Structures are given as C-alpha cells and as structure tokens.
Amino acid sequence: MPPAFGIEQVQTSADQGEIRIHGSLRFAEAAPLWTELRRLETSAARGQTLNFEMSAVQRIDGGAMALLACLRAELQRRGVKSEFVAADAHVQRIIHLYGGDHAVARLKRRRPLGTLDQLGRATISILLEVKLVLAFFGQMVVAGAGVLRSPRSANWRELPATMERSGADAVPVILLINFLVGVAMAFQSAAQLKQFGANILVADLIGISICRELGPLMTAIVVCGRSGAAFAAELGFMQVNEEIDALRTMGFGPMRYLVLPRALALILVVPLLTLLADVAGVLGGLVVGVTSLDLTVRGYLNQTARVVSLWDISSGVIKSMVFAFAVALIACQQGLATSGGAEGVGRRTTSTVVITMFTLILVDAVTTVLFRMAGL
Amino acid sequence: MSDPLFKVVDLTIGWDETVVQRGATFEIERGSIFAILGSSGCGKSTMLRYLVGLEAPLSGSITIDGLAPDQSVPGRPLFGVMFQSGALLGSLTVGENVALPLQAWTCLPPDAIGGIVAAKLRLVGLEHAEGRMPSELSGGMCKRAGIARAMALEPDLLFLDEPSAGLDPVSAVELDELILSLNQQLGLTFVVVTHDLESIFKISKSCIMLDRESKSIIARGDPRVLRDTSTDPRVHSFFNRTPLEVTS
Ligand SMILES: Nc1ncnc2c1ncn2[C@@H]1O[C@H](COP(=O)(O)OP(=O)(O)O)[C@@H](O)[C@H]1O
Ligand SMILES: [Mg+2]
C-alpha cells in the first residue's frame, strides 16, 4: 500500500523554500514520514526560510504532528526560519496543541566534564559520604546515651522479630559457608603440610585462622548481604514513602524508633553466629584431616583444643561485634539518606553492600594489626 | 484580634540549588481553617514540610506560639500531620497505626486505646478497615486513615495535605463537614493544602496562593473575595477553572 501522504520540496526564491505536504499524516506511517522529512530538511542553511505548507493536509494525528513540530524546532535552532503555513482550521488546532506555533526555546548545552573534573567530584562525594556516616555515628551515640537513661523511650517491640530474621534465619547459610571455607583451606594447606609430614598442624592452621579471622569476617559478610541490604531497603522505602517524616511528626525520632533496635539486634546475634561459624569451620577442617591426612577425629580435636586459646575465640567475637555495629550503622544511614523513589532505594541498597564490604575488610585489617601490636 | 498562632516571616524554602518559594510572609489565626492553594508542583507540600518543622528554613523564620517547630528533638507532638500519601507505616495495621501515638504518649490501658482508635476511624468512615494492612487500602482510604492518626492525640492544630484528592464526591463532602465541625465545635485550627475549589469555598476563610513561576505568594485573603475581585489572571484562572493563556 502506498503511503497516504506526499511530500515535495519547492524552492520559491534563492533563500526561501517550502515543504509541501498533502494527504493524511498518520503516526502508523511515522517512519517513512520522518526519513523523507529529514532528507529534505538537511538542505536548508542558516538564514534561509523553510516553511511547511500545510494547505493540502486533510488529516494529521498527534504523533505525526509531534514529529513535524520537532523538525521545525530543530530548524529554528539551526538558524533556519520555519513556520507552518496555510493550514486548515482543524489542522491549525492540532498545530497549536503540539506547540507548532510557539517560539522555540534555546537548548541549554551542557559541556561534558573533563576527566580530572569528574575524578575530583567523585572524590569529594566519597569524602562527603564518609562525613555523613561519621555524623550519623555521632547521632547514634547521642541517641544511645539517651536510651540508656530511659530505656522505655526506644521501640523494643520489633527487636525479637529482627533478631530472628537477622540471626536464626541466617544459621543454615552461615554454617554451610564456613564449613566449606574450612574444607577449602584444609585442602589447600594439606598438600604443603604433607611434604613435611606435619599433617597435624592443619588443625592449628584451621583453628586459629577460622576463629581469629575468617569466622567473624565471613559471618559479617553474610549478615551484610542479608540484613544490611534488608535494613537499607526497608528504611529507604519508608523514607521515600514519607513514613519516616510521619514518625517524626508523631514525636518518634528514627534513631530511637528504627535504628537503635536494629543495631542492638545485630550486636546481639552476630557474635552468636560467629561462634557457630567457628565450629562449622573447624568441622570442615576435621573432615579433610580425617579423610585425606590420616588424622583421627580425637587427635584433630585435641590438637585444636590445645592450640586455640580463649583469646583467639574471644578476639574474633569482639571483632564480630564491631562488624555488626558497622553493618547496622552503614545500612541505616544509607537507608535514611534515600531519595528518589524505587530507583533510589535500589541505589542505596547497592551502595550499602559496597560500602559495608569495604569497611568490614578495613576494620578487620586494622583490628588484626592492633591486636598484634598489643601482643595479643 | 488575638495573636496569630503561626507567624511566617520572609521564609525561603527549597533544596540546595533550587529555591521553591522565596520571601513568604503570612500569619495563621488561631481557630481558622487556612488554605494553601496553587497549581501542582508550586511547592505546597514543601511549604507544609517547613511549617511542621521537618526542614530548616534556608532563610527567614517560622514560629508557632512564639516557638520554632523542630522535629529533631523527639517529644509529644504539638500538632497532627496528614501527608499527601497518607504515610501509614506499612508494617502495622490501620488500627495499630492510629494507636501508635497513643501508646507512646499517653498512659492509657490497651482497651481505652482500642476505644479511641475505633472512634477516630469511625469519624473518617473507616470503621471496617481497622485490621487491614495499609497495602490493602485504596489511596483515598490511606489518606483518611492518615487523618485519623493525625487526630489521635487530640491536637488543636492539624495539617492536611490534599485531604480530598482521590476521594469520591460523597466522602469528600463528609470530610469537609468533619473539618468544619471540628473547627466550629472544638475550635481546632486547620492548615489545608487543597485543589478542590468546592471545598475551599466551603471551609476556608483565609488562604494564600503560591505560584511556581514567580516563586512567591501571588494572592492572600478570603478565597471567595479573591474569586470575585482578583485582577491577577493567574488567580482568576485558578478560581474560575479557565485555562491560563500562554504568553510567550
Ligand atoms: N526531594 C526533592 N528534591 C528536589 N526537588 C523536589 C523534591 N521534592 C519536590 N521537589 C520539587 O519541588 C517542587 C514543589 O514540590 P511539591 O511541594 O511537592 O509541590 P506541590 O505543590 O504539588 O505539593 C516541585 O517542582 C518538585 O519538582
Ligand atoms: Mg503536594
């Protein structure tokens, strides 16, 4: 079927042209219409006139009109004079509806930022984020002190449910991950230790590294992915939905009502999860020791009990409390800083996980060095 | 005339780079129903956030009874606020939402709180929805529940952001009646953001109209008088529902 419209270009004088359009212009035929007009439109140069002659247009719909108006605006921005002329009354109404007779606003051109500029801005925004987290930490401490003085002023009703969701529900995945970490580490070291006939030392290696480092760290990473992301999304949605503002106007500070209960829940459950993680990791090492290093169950466990001191375990537990606090702090801060709808919630959830992971590793390194320097 | 309850002097509101309204100065009388009018996007909801103390003014001052509204220190609220979306807590039922301020700020036993919650929900026509979750309500119902929650602590000042938008005509009229009777019988002061002309003329005797282009207050006074006498084309077209001719 041939198109229901026709277009021809007429040069009426040296610097004046017309695009004559006839027939009926429908959005269904937008693609050929656009290509055809584009081809004609490029011929006009600055200072010339190129009008759209519309007298023979019988029908035009909104989509087609939008394309024409867009072309006219583009021509005018290039310095070509362009108007719709000689249109019927009913076509003229559509032209008016789509702004075909309005003055064309100049486009504001944005200069792309240079690399150095972008780098600077990114650095500043990271530093600002750090500052905000620190400020939030301060507010949390102040609110925490207030709650210590009058414990009833915080909202403890959600505490058990939060502990269950962040703690009990995480047990299977924590056990499995740490068991597998124990297995993998034991396998890697088994090959080396066998060469020296020092098979039994695998128990020392696994026991100490799991209790001091990997147990707390892997647990915190899992908690960050599960609960940190959940807190950020929950609070972020509440922020976007004006629920936080509503709470404030009812006299509930979000710190006491939302943040402190969540932080306390994590500080209570993460150390317990870490202890379970230690056990699972040691069991992973035990399985490898027994199956491929000719160790007995009793021998392996005795060796573990002999080398792993109470401090190895308790330093891990102390670390895990710091990790738990860091996860809650960052997740709640990011959640409450959310703006901009569903997309904003997604962005804050992502940044929660990224910032928390980074912070966990940093805190882990710092505490390990500090403990070593203190000779512990 | 008694002193105004609310005094706003040369207030500028907005976000870091964007100013939404500049130099707003007005007063709200005790016991009045004060309307904030204007086209959508002109900053009415934003203005309300400043009035209730959720944001700190970029410049200028706001005082209620001589004090600045400030939400940074938690405490028993001086007024009730209904947000444009209702802002019910999604994790609680409608009844629990209304009960929340009562549990925190009164020492009433649970059965007394239950009685108050039921009564407030009946006032806004939601007695059947007490046990439902906010996600199961329509937009208009969430708003009405938000009004019930704002009224829970018997405040003598209520802020309502577009209370009748999204309501059916019958509920909207009932809501107007409710606002009028609370105002006349109990002397409550209302600050209402609204577009609903019928409701504006019925309930409000003083208003300000905000404008998006000029970022300022373009009219103030009794809406009925403004409708009949204003010569400003923007005010005229708002009150008479006529399109504003674009001048370019
Ligand atoms: N969080 C925000 N950040 C930046 N601008 C905003 C934000 N929220 C609203 N605005 C802008 O402020 C203006 C006023 O919004 P609002 O007060 O919601 O208008 P309304 O009068 O319809 O209630 C609008 O132009 C809107 O785009
Ligand atoms: Mg609004």
Coordinates of C-alpha atoms in Angstrom, one line a residue, chain B residues 7-248:
Chain B
K7 CA 3.9 33.5 62.1
V8 CA 6.0 33.0 59.0
V9 CA 8.4 35.8 58.1
D10 CA 10.3 36.1 54.9
L11 CA 10.7 32.3 54.5
T12 CA 12.7 30.9 51.7
I13 CA 12.3 27.1 51.0
G14 CA 13.9 24.7 48.7
W15 CA 16.7 22.3 48.1
D16 CA 20.4 23.0 47.8
E17 CA 20.4 24.6 44.4
T18 CA 16.7 25.0 43.7
V19 CA 14.6 27.6 45.5
V20 CA 10.9 26.6 45.6
Q21 CA 9.4 29.6 47.2
R22 CA 11.1 32.9 48.2
G23 CA 10.2 35.5 50.8
A24 CA 6.9 34.0 52.0
T25 CA 5.4 36.1 54.8
F26 CA 2.0 35.2 56.3
E27 CA 0.1 34.5 59.6
I28 CA -2.4 31.9 60.6
E29 CA -5.0 32.8 63.1
R30 CA -5.9 30.5 65.9
G31 CA -9.2 28.7 65.2
S32 CA -9.2 29.3 61.5
I33 CA -9.1 27.0 58.5
F34 CA -6.2 28.2 56.5
A35 CA -5.8 27.0 52.9
I36 CA -2.6 26.8 50.9
L37 CA -3.5 26.9 47.2
G38 CA -1.6 26.7 43.9
S39 CA -1.0 24.6 40.8
S40 CA 0.7 21.3 41.3
G41 CA 4.4 21.5 41.7
C42 CA 4.4 25.0 43.1
G43 CA 5.7 23.9 46.5
K44 CA 2.6 23.5 48.7
S45 CA 3.7 20.1 50.1
T46 CA 7.2 21.5 50.5
M47 CA 5.8 24.5 52.4
L48 CA 4.0 22.2 54.7
R49 CA 7.2 20.3 55.5
Y50 CA 8.8 23.6 56.7
L51 CA 5.7 24.6 58.7
V52 CA 5.7 21.4 60.6
G53 CA 9.5 21.6 61.2
L54 CA 10.7 18.8 59.1
E55 CA 13.2 21.1 57.3
A56 CA 15.1 24.0 58.5
P57 CA 14.4 27.2 56.6
L58 CA 17.0 28.4 54.1
S59 CA 16.3 31.9 55.4
G60 CA 13.5 33.5 57.4
S61 CA 11.6 32.2 60.4
I62 CA 8.6 30.2 61.4
T63 CA 7.1 30.4 64.9
I64 CA 4.2 28.6 66.5
D65 CA 3.1 30.4 69.6
G66 CA 6.4 32.1 69.6
L67 CA 8.4 28.8 69.3
A68 CA 10.1 27.3 66.3
P69 CA 8.7 23.9 65.2
D70 CA 11.5 21.4 65.5
Q71 CA 11.3 17.7 64.9
S72 CA 14.9 17.0 65.8
V73 CA 14.1 16.6 69.4
P74 CA 11.6 13.8 69.9
G75 CA 8.7 14.5 72.2
R76 CA 4.9 14.6 72.4
P77 CA 3.9 16.4 69.2
L78 CA 2.1 19.8 69.3
F79 CA 0.1 19.1 66.2
G80 CA -1.1 16.4 63.8
V81 CA 0.0 16.0 60.2
M82 CA -1.5 14.1 57.4
F83 CA 0.9 13.6 54.4
Q84 CA -0.2 13.7 50.8
S85 CA 0.2 9.9 50.5
G86 CA -1.2 9.1 54.0
A87 CA 2.3 7.8 55.0
L88 CA 0.9 4.9 57.1
L89 CA 3.6 2.6 58.4
G90 CA 3.5 -0.4 56.1
S91 CA 4.4 -2.9 58.8
L92 CA 1.4 -2.1 61.0
T93 CA -2.3 -2.5 60.5
V94 CA -4.5 0.6 60.1
G95 CA -5.7 0.3 63.7
E96 CA -2.1 0.0 65.0
N97 CA -1.1 3.0 63.0
V98 CA -3.7 5.1 64.7
A99 CA -2.8 3.6 68.1
L100 CA 0.9 4.3 67.7
P101 CA 1.0 7.9 69.1
L102 CA -1.5 7.0 71.8
Q103 CA 0.7 4.1 73.0
A104 CA 3.8 6.3 73.1
W105 CA 2.5 9.5 74.5
T106 CA -0.4 8.5 76.9
C107 CA -0.5 6.0 79.7
L108 CA -3.9 4.7 78.7
P109 CA -4.6 0.9 79.0
P110 CA -4.9 -1.0 75.8
D111 CA -8.7 -1.3 75.9
A112 CA -9.0 2.5 76.3
I113 CA -6.7 3.0 73.3
G114 CA -8.7 0.5 71.3
G115 CA -11.8 2.5 72.0
I116 CA -10.2 5.8 70.9
V117 CA -8.8 4.1 67.7
A118 CA -12.3 2.8 66.8
A119 CA -13.9 6.1 67.4
K120 CA -11.3 8.0 65.3
L121 CA -11.6 5.5 62.5
R122 CA -15.4 5.9 62.6
L123 CA -15.1 9.6 62.3
V124 CA -13.3 9.2 58.9
G125 CA -15.5 6.4 57.8
L126 CA -13.0 3.5 58.1
E127 CA -14.5 1.5 61.0
H128 CA -14.4 -1.7 58.8
A129 CA -10.7 -1.3 58.0
E130 CA -9.2 -1.4 61.4
G131 CA -7.5 -4.8 61.0
R132 CA -6.4 -4.3 57.4
M133 CA -2.8 -3.6 56.3
P134 CA -2.2 -0.2 54.5
S135 CA -1.2 -2.1 51.3
E136 CA -4.7 -3.4 51.1
L137 CA -6.3 0.1 51.1
S138 CA -7.0 2.4 48.2
G139 CA -5.2 5.8 48.1
G140 CA -8.3 7.6 49.4
M141 CA -8.6 5.2 52.3
C142 CA -4.9 5.6 53.3
K143 CA -5.5 9.4 53.4
R144 CA -8.5 9.0 55.7
A145 CA -6.6 6.7 57.9
G146 CA -3.8 9.2 58.0
I147 CA -6.2 11.9 59.1
A148 CA -7.5 9.6 61.9
R149 CA -3.9 9.0 63.0
A150 CA -3.1 12.8 62.9
M151 CA -6.2 13.4 65.2
A152 CA -5.3 10.6 67.6
L153 CA -3.7 12.8 70.3
E154 CA -6.4 15.4 70.1
P155 CA -4.1 18.1 68.8
D156 CA -5.6 21.6 68.4
L157 CA -3.7 22.2 65.2
L158 CA -3.9 19.9 62.2
F159 CA -2.0 20.0 58.9
L160 CA -3.7 18.2 56.0
D161 CA -2.0 17.8 52.6
E162 CA -4.7 17.4 49.9
P163 CA -7.2 15.6 52.1
S164 CA -9.9 15.3 49.5
A165 CA -7.8 14.5 46.4
G166 CA -8.6 10.9 45.3
L167 CA -11.8 10.7 47.4
D168 CA -15.2 10.1 45.9
P169 CA -17.5 13.1 46.0
V170 CA -19.5 11.8 48.9
S171 CA -16.5 11.1 51.1
A172 CA -15.0 14.4 50.1
V173 CA -18.2 16.3 51.3
E174 CA -18.2 14.2 54.5
L175 CA -14.6 15.1 55.1
D176 CA -15.4 18.8 54.7
E177 CA -18.2 18.5 57.1
L178 CA -15.9 16.8 59.6
I179 CA -13.3 19.5 59.2
L180 CA -15.9 22.2 59.7
S181 CA -17.5 20.7 62.7
L182 CA -14.1 20.0 64.4
N183 CA -13.3 23.6 63.7
Q184 CA -16.5 25.1 64.9
Q185 CA -17.3 22.9 67.8
L186 CA -13.8 22.1 69.2
G187 CA -12.0 25.2 67.9
L188 CA -9.3 23.2 66.1
T189 CA -7.1 25.1 63.7
F190 CA -6.5 23.6 60.3
V191 CA -3.9 24.2 57.7
V192 CA -5.1 22.5 54.5
V193 CA -3.4 22.1 51.1
T194 CA -6.0 21.6 48.5
H195 CA -7.1 21.9 44.9
D196 CA -10.7 21.2 45.5
L197 CA -12.5 24.5 44.7
E198 CA -15.8 23.5 46.2
S199 CA -14.1 22.5 49.4
I200 CA -12.0 25.7 49.5
F201 CA -15.0 28.0 49.3
K202 CA -17.0 25.9 51.8
I203 CA -14.5 25.6 54.6
S204 CA -11.8 28.3 54.3
K205 CA -12.0 32.0 55.0
S206 CA -8.3 32.7 54.6
C207 CA -5.8 31.4 52.1
I208 CA -2.5 32.1 50.3
M209 CA -1.9 31.1 46.7
L210 CA 1.6 30.1 45.7
D211 CA 2.9 30.5 42.2
R212 CA 5.6 28.3 40.6
E213 CA 6.9 30.7 38.0
S214 CA 7.5 33.7 40.3
K215 CA 8.3 31.5 43.3
S216 CA 6.2 33.7 45.5
I217 CA 2.7 34.2 47.1
I218 CA 0.5 35.8 44.4
A219 CA -2.7 36.2 46.4
R220 CA -3.9 36.1 50.0
G221 CA -7.2 36.6 51.8
D222 CA -10.7 35.2 51.6
P223 CA -10.9 32.8 48.7
R224 CA -14.5 33.9 47.8
V225 CA -13.4 37.5 47.7
L226 CA -10.4 36.6 45.6
R227 CA -12.6 34.7 43.2
D228 CA -14.8 37.7 42.6
T229 CA -12.4 40.6 42.7
S230 CA -8.9 39.5 41.9
T231 CA -7.5 41.0 38.8
D232 CA -4.4 38.8 38.6
P233 CA -5.0 36.4 35.6
R234 CA -3.3 33.5 37.4
V235 CA -5.6 33.9 40.4
H236 CA -8.6 34.4 38.2
S237 CA -8.0 31.3 36.2
F238 CA -7.4 29.2 39.3
F239 CA -10.7 30.1 40.9
N240 CA -12.8 30.1 37.7
R241 CA -11.3 27.0 36.2
T242 CA -10.3 28.7 32.9
P243 CA -7.1 27.9 31.1
L244 CA -4.3 30.4 31.5
E245 CA -3.3 31.7 28.0
V246 CA 0.4 31.0 27.5
T247 CA 2.2 34.2 26.8
S248 CA 5.5 33.8 25.2

